[in-house]
């Protein structure tokens, strides 16, 4: 079986779906790899690194023509779809609930598609979960970006000229990204507060040193472990509970998302206007609409002295590590799906069932959903 590794074309993307280390492991398992020319250059991986691993380097058109399986990180675009052949297997983050037209076009091409962002949240799938591996880096990098953008330092500092008080950090969403943001901010010496609709995250946040802002009356965790959409009543009560910390915060990081839906607005423009002059908001949910009402993807908005940075951030900015982790997730997924270098097509198995979105040109409705 020939696996094709494509260069990412989305603006700002610096990652590659398979790093040379994982390419070698796949080749050792009997797969043949074709890597698009300079696919790993922005992750500090040279063509020669892939050649040493045993892969071939080819132009984009050759990869599409010869590969049985095509691997990417971001969704396949219009130009990609023109090159896809009937029967090819596509693997990447397709965000199929948000991009139904893309899924329809893949089906029309007669291809098969697995969506990595549809990975079920079960213990057997943890080592294939790209959302977790990439969000972990996003949480870390969001704090580093915030530290750069702030006009204050994080830790308490005693000096001959006086005492510098520690910065105050508020984190919305205590998932993988939020937990890493808490840990990083605490290591840098900040006073950290956190909030989440899922009550079970309270213990996790507090174990890392954050004070949890509790909103009584509901548990917003869905059956699959993700946060579910809050009621208007809960959203209002959360706003009231969090406002005191929000208005004192030097740095706010928002990470809240609902799979397949627009990100919930957690910070309104009215709240931004009441924040401290010089405060910074890093909105990690900007790609899905944003947790802050005024955030814009890949832009910085300044309102009443508050800097709002809308970003999907981090995995791209630490692309070497991010590519390595994504590649390991992908390796584990391929090993799960195949036997003797051929796909098993066990459609009753949960991981296969939930990630297989299109099969031989037919759009599927997973039984597990």
Coordinates of C-alpha atoms in Angstrom, one line a residue:
X1 CA 0.0 0.0 0.0
X2 CA 1.3 3.4 -0.9
X3 CA 0.7 6.3 1.5
X4 CA 1.0 9.9 0.2
X5 CA 2.0 12.7 2.5
X6 CA 0.7 16.1 1.2
X7 CA 2.1 19.5 1.9
X8 CA -0.4 21.7 3.8
X9 CA -1.7 24.6 1.8
X10 CA -3.9 26.4 4.3
X11 CA -2.7 29.9 5.1
X12 CA -0.5 30.0 8.2
X13 CA -0.2 26.3 8.4
X14 CA 3.4 25.1 9.2
X15 CA 2.8 21.5 10.2
X16 CA 3.1 18.3 8.3
X17 CA 1.0 15.2 8.8
X18 CA 3.8 12.7 9.0
X19 CA 7.2 13.5 10.5
X20 CA 10.4 11.6 9.3
X21 CA 10.6 9.5 12.5
X22 CA 7.1 8.2 11.9
X23 CA 7.6 7.8 8.2
X24 CA 10.5 5.4 9.0
X25 CA 8.2 3.4 11.3
X26 CA 5.5 3.1 8.7
X27 CA 8.1 2.0 6.1
X28 CA 9.4 -0.6 8.6
X29 CA 5.9 -2.0 8.8
X30 CA 5.9 -2.6 5.0
X31 CA 4.1 0.6 3.7
X32 CA 5.5 2.6 0.9
X33 CA 5.6 6.4 1.4
X34 CA 5.6 9.2 -1.1
X35 CA 6.1 12.7 0.3
X36 CA 5.3 15.9 -1.5
X37 CA 8.4 18.0 -2.2
X38 CA 9.2 20.3 0.8
X39 CA 6.1 19.0 2.7
X40 CA 8.0 19.3 6.0
X41 CA 10.1 22.5 5.4
X42 CA 8.1 24.7 7.9
X43 CA 8.5 22.0 10.6
X44 CA 12.3 21.9 10.1
X45 CA 12.1 18.6 8.3
X46 CA 14.2 18.4 5.1
X47 CA 13.5 16.3 2.1
X48 CA 16.7 14.5 2.9
X49 CA 15.3 13.5 6.3
X50 CA 12.4 11.7 4.5
X51 CA 14.8 10.1 2.0
X52 CA 16.9 8.8 4.8
X53 CA 13.8 7.3 6.3
X54 CA 13.1 5.5 3.0
X55 CA 10.4 7.7 1.5
X56 CA 10.3 9.0 -2.0
X57 CA 10.0 12.7 -2.7
X58 CA 7.7 13.7 -5.6
X59 CA 5.7 16.6 -6.9
X60 CA 2.1 17.1 -5.7
X61 CA 0.5 15.7 -8.8
X62 CA 2.5 12.5 -8.6
X63 CA 1.5 12.0 -5.0
X64 CA -2.1 12.3 -5.9
X65 CA -1.7 10.0 -8.9
X66 CA 0.2 7.1 -7.2
X67 CA -1.0 7.1 -3.6
X68 CA -3.6 4.7 -2.4
X69 CA -4.0 6.7 0.8
X70 CA -3.6 10.5 1.0
X71 CA -2.9 12.1 4.4
X72 CA -3.3 15.7 5.4
X73 CA -3.9 17.7 8.6
X74 CA -6.4 20.3 7.3
X75 CA -9.5 19.6 5.1
X76 CA -8.9 18.9 1.4
X77 CA -9.6 22.0 -0.7
X78 CA -11.1 22.6 -4.1
X79 CA -7.8 22.1 -5.9
X80 CA -7.2 18.9 -4.0
X81 CA -10.6 17.5 -5.0
X82 CA -9.8 17.9 -8.7
X83 CA -6.9 15.5 -8.3
X84 CA -8.5 12.9 -6.1
X85 CA -9.1 9.5 -7.9
X86 CA -12.0 7.1 -7.4
X87 CA -11.2 4.6 -4.7
X88 CA -8.6 6.7 -3.0
X89 CA -8.6 6.9 0.8
X90 CA -8.3 10.3 2.4
X91 CA -7.4 10.9 6.1
X92 CA -7.3 14.2 7.8
X93 CA -9.3 16.6 9.9
X94 CA -12.3 17.1 7.7
X95 CA -14.7 18.8 10.2
X96 CA -17.5 17.1 8.4
X97 CA -20.3 18.6 10.5
X98 CA -19.1 22.1 9.6
X99 CA -18.3 21.4 5.9
X100 CA -21.1 19.2 4.5
X101 CA -20.4 20.5 0.9
X102 CA -16.8 19.2 1.2
X103 CA -18.0 15.8 2.2
X104 CA -20.5 15.7 -0.6
X105 CA -17.8 16.5 -3.2
X106 CA -15.6 13.8 -1.8
X107 CA -18.4 11.3 -2.2
X108 CA -19.1 12.5 -5.7
X109 CA -15.4 11.6 -6.5
X110 CA -16.0 8.1 -5.4
X111 CA -13.4 8.3 -2.7
X112 CA -13.3 7.2 1.0
X113 CA -12.6 9.6 3.8
X114 CA -11.7 9.3 7.5
X115 CA -12.0 12.4 9.7
X116 CA -9.5 12.5 12.5
X117 CA -11.5 15.1 14.4
X118 CA -14.4 12.6 14.7
X119 CA -12.3 10.3 16.9
X120 CA -14.4 9.0 19.8
X121 CA -13.4 9.9 23.3
X122 CA -12.8 6.4 24.6
X123 CA -9.7 5.0 26.3
X124 CA -8.8 2.8 23.3
X125 CA -8.6 5.9 21.1
X126 CA -6.5 8.2 23.3
X127 CA -3.3 7.6 21.4
X128 CA -5.1 8.5 18.1
X129 CA -6.8 11.7 19.4
X130 CA -5.3 14.6 17.4
X131 CA -7.6 17.1 19.0
X132 CA -6.0 16.4 22.4
X133 CA -2.4 16.2 21.2
X134 CA -2.7 19.5 19.3
X135 CA -4.8 21.3 22.0
X136 CA -2.2 20.5 24.6
X137 CA 0.3 22.5 22.6
X138 CA -2.3 25.3 22.0
X139 CA -2.8 25.7 25.7
X140 CA 0.9 26.0 26.4
X141 CA 1.5 28.4 23.5
X142 CA -1.5 30.6 24.3
X143 CA 0.1 31.5 27.7
X144 CA 3.4 32.2 26.0
X145 CA 1.7 34.5 23.5
X146 CA -0.2 36.2 26.2
X147 CA 3.0 36.8 28.2
X148 CA 4.6 38.4 25.1
X149 CA 1.6 40.6 24.5
X150 CA 1.0 41.7 28.1
X151 CA 2.8 44.8 29.5
X152 CA 3.3 43.0 32.9
X153 CA 5.3 40.0 34.1
X154 CA 3.7 36.9 35.5
X155 CA 5.4 36.2 38.8
X156 CA 5.5 38.0 42.2
X157 CA 8.9 39.8 42.3
X158 CA 10.6 41.4 45.3
X159 CA 13.0 44.1 44.3
X160 CA 14.9 46.9 46.0
X161 CA 12.6 49.4 44.3
X162 CA 9.5 47.6 45.5
X163 CA 7.2 44.6 45.1
X164 CA 5.7 43.6 41.7
X165 CA 2.4 41.8 42.2
X166 CA 1.7 38.6 40.2
X167 CA -0.4 38.8 37.1
X168 CA -4.0 37.5 37.2
X169 CA -5.0 34.9 34.5
X170 CA -8.5 33.7 33.8
X171 CA -9.1 30.6 31.7
X172 CA -12.5 29.7 30.1
X173 CA -12.8 26.0 29.3
X174 CA -10.9 23.3 31.3
X175 CA -10.3 20.8 28.5
X176 CA -6.9 19.7 27.3
X177 CA -5.9 23.2 26.2
X178 CA -7.3 24.9 29.3
X179 CA -5.5 22.5 31.6
X180 CA -2.2 23.0 29.9
X181 CA -2.8 26.8 30.0
X182 CA -3.4 26.6 33.8
X183 CA -0.3 24.5 34.3
X184 CA 1.9 26.9 32.2
X185 CA 0.5 30.1 33.8
X186 CA 1.0 28.7 37.3
X187 CA 4.6 27.7 36.5
X188 CA 5.2 31.2 35.3
X189 CA 4.0 32.5 38.7
X190 CA 0.5 33.9 37.9
X191 CA -2.6 33.8 40.0
X192 CA -5.0 31.6 38.0
X193 CA -8.8 31.3 37.9
X194 CA -10.7 28.9 35.7
X195 CA -14.3 28.1 34.8
X196 CA -16.1 25.4 32.8
X197 CA -19.6 24.3 32.3
X198 CA -18.5 20.7 33.1
X199 CA -18.5 20.3 36.9
X200 CA -16.1 17.4 36.8
X201 CA -13.3 19.7 35.6
X202 CA -13.3 21.5 39.0
X203 CA -11.0 18.9 40.6
X204 CA -8.8 18.8 37.6
X205 CA -8.3 22.6 37.5
X206 CA -7.7 22.8 41.3
X207 CA -5.2 20.0 41.1
X208 CA -3.0 22.3 38.9
X209 CA -3.3 25.2 41.2
X210 CA -6.2 27.2 39.8
X211 CA -9.2 28.5 41.7
X212 CA -12.3 27.2 40.0
X213 CA -15.2 29.6 39.5
X214 CA -18.3 27.4 40.1
X215 CA -21.7 28.0 38.6
X216 CA -24.3 25.9 40.4
X217 CA -27.2 24.2 38.9
X218 CA -26.1 22.2 35.9
X219 CA -23.5 19.9 34.4
X220 CA -22.7 20.7 30.8
X221 CA -20.8 17.6 29.9
X222 CA -22.2 15.5 27.0
X223 CA -22.1 11.7 26.8
X224 CA -19.0 11.8 24.7
X225 CA -17.1 13.9 27.2
X226 CA -17.2 17.3 25.4
X227 CA -18.9 20.4 26.6
X228 CA -22.5 20.8 25.4
X229 CA -24.3 24.0 24.6
X230 CA -25.3 26.0 27.7
X231 CA -28.8 27.3 28.3
X232 CA -29.4 31.1 28.3
X233 CA -30.0 30.9 32.0
X234 CA -26.7 29.2 32.7
X235 CA -24.8 31.6 30.4
X236 CA -26.2 34.6 32.3
X237 CA -25.3 33.0 35.7
X238 CA -21.8 32.2 34.5
X239 CA -21.3 35.7 33.3
X240 CA -22.3 37.1 36.7
X241 CA -20.1 34.6 38.5
X242 CA -17.0 35.2 36.4
X243 CA -17.3 39.0 35.9
X244 CA -15.3 39.9 39.1
X245 CA -12.3 37.8 38.0
X246 CA -12.7 38.9 34.4
X247 CA -12.5 42.6 35.2
X248 CA -9.4 42.1 37.4
X249 CA -7.6 39.8 34.9
X250 CA -4.4 40.8 33.1
X251 CA -4.7 37.8 30.7
X252 CA -7.8 35.9 29.6
X253 CA -7.6 32.7 27.6
X254 CA -10.7 31.2 26.0
X255 CA -10.7 27.6 24.8
X256 CA -14.4 26.6 24.8
X257 CA -15.8 24.8 21.7
X258 CA -18.7 22.5 20.8
X259 CA -17.9 19.9 18.1
X260 CA -19.7 20.7 14.9
X261 CA -21.1 24.0 16.1
X262 CA -20.2 27.7 16.4
X263 CA -18.2 28.5 19.5
X264 CA -20.2 29.9 22.4
X265 CA -19.9 33.6 23.1
X266 CA -18.5 33.8 26.7
X267 CA -17.3 37.4 26.7
X268 CA -19.5 40.1 25.3
X269 CA -18.4 43.5 23.9
X270 CA -20.0 45.0 27.0
X271 CA -17.8 42.9 29.3
X272 CA -14.7 43.8 27.3
X273 CA -15.4 47.5 27.8
X274 CA -15.3 46.9 31.6
X275 CA -12.0 45.1 31.6
X276 CA -8.7 46.6 32.8
X277 CA -6.8 48.9 30.5
X278 CA -3.9 46.8 29.1
X279 CA -5.6 43.4 29.5
X280 CA -5.1 40.8 26.8
X281 CA -7.6 38.2 25.6
X282 CA -6.3 35.2 23.6
X283 CA -9.3 33.6 21.9
X284 CA -8.4 30.1 20.8
X285 CA -11.9 29.4 19.5
X286 CA -11.7 32.2 16.9
X287 CA -11.7 29.7 14.0
X288 CA -15.2 28.6 15.0
X289 CA -16.6 32.1 15.6
X290 CA -14.8 32.9 18.8
X291 CA -15.6 32.9 22.5
X292 CA -15.2 36.7 22.6
X293 CA -17.9 38.7 20.7
X294 CA -15.4 41.0 19.1
X295 CA -12.6 38.6 18.2
X296 CA -11.6 38.1 14.6
X297 CA -9.6 35.1 13.3
X298 CA -5.9 35.9 12.8
X299 CA -6.4 39.6 13.8
X300 CA -5.8 41.7 16.8
X301 CA -8.7 44.0 17.9
X302 CA -8.1 46.7 20.4
X303 CA -11.2 48.0 22.3
X304 CA -11.0 50.5 25.1
X305 CA -7.4 49.5 25.8
X306 CA -8.1 45.7 25.8
X307 CA -6.2 43.7 23.2
X308 CA -8.3 40.8 21.8
X309 CA -6.3 38.3 19.7
X310 CA -8.3 35.8 17.7
X311 CA -6.4 32.7 16.8
X312 CA -6.5 28.9 16.3
X313 CA -2.9 29.3 17.5
X314 CA -0.3 27.2 18.6
X315 CA 0.0 23.9 16.8
X316 CA 1.2 25.8 13.8
X317 CA 3.6 28.0 15.9
X318 CA 5.4 25.0 17.4
X319 CA 5.1 23.0 14.2
X320 CA 8.0 20.6 14.9
X321 CA 6.5 19.2 18.1
X322 CA 2.9 19.4 16.7
X323 CA 3.8 17.5 13.6
X324 CA 5.6 14.8 15.7
X325 CA 2.5 14.3 17.9
X326 CA 0.0 14.4 15.0
X327 CA 2.2 11.9 13.1
X328 CA 2.2 9.5 16.1
X329 CA -1.6 9.8 16.3
X330 CA -1.8 9.0 12.6
X331 CA 0.5 6.0 12.9
X332 CA -1.6 4.5 15.7
X333 CA -4.7 5.1 13.6
X334 CA -3.3 3.4 10.5
X335 CA -2.1 0.5 12.6
X336 CA -5.6 0.2 14.1
X337 CA -7.3 0.3 10.7
X338 CA -5.0 -2.1 8.8
X339 CA -3.8 -5.7 9.0
X340 CA -1.0 -7.0 6.8
X341 CA -0.9 -3.5 5.2
X342 CA -4.5 -3.7 4.0
X343 CA -7.6 -2.0 5.5
X344 CA -9.7 -4.3 7.6
X345 CA -13.0 -2.3 7.0
X346 CA -14.5 -3.4 10.3
X347 CA -17.5 -1.1 10.2
X348 CA -18.9 -2.5 13.4
X349 CA -15.9 -1.4 15.4
X350 CA -16.5 2.0 17.2
X351 CA -13.3 3.9 16.1
X352 CA -13.7 2.9 12.5
X353 CA -17.4 3.5 12.5
X354 CA -17.2 7.0 13.9
X355 CA -14.3 8.3 11.9
X356 CA -15.3 6.8 8.5
X357 CA -17.4 9.6 7.0
X358 CA -17.4 8.5 3.3
X359 CA -17.0 4.9 2.2
X360 CA -16.6 4.3 -1.6
X361 CA -18.5 7.4 -2.5
X362 CA -21.3 6.9 0.0
X363 CA -21.8 9.3 2.9
X364 CA -22.2 7.3 6.1
X365 CA -24.3 7.8 9.3
X366 CA -22.2 6.2 12.0
X367 CA -24.1 3.7 14.1
X368 CA -22.4 4.9 17.3
X369 CA -23.8 8.4 17.0

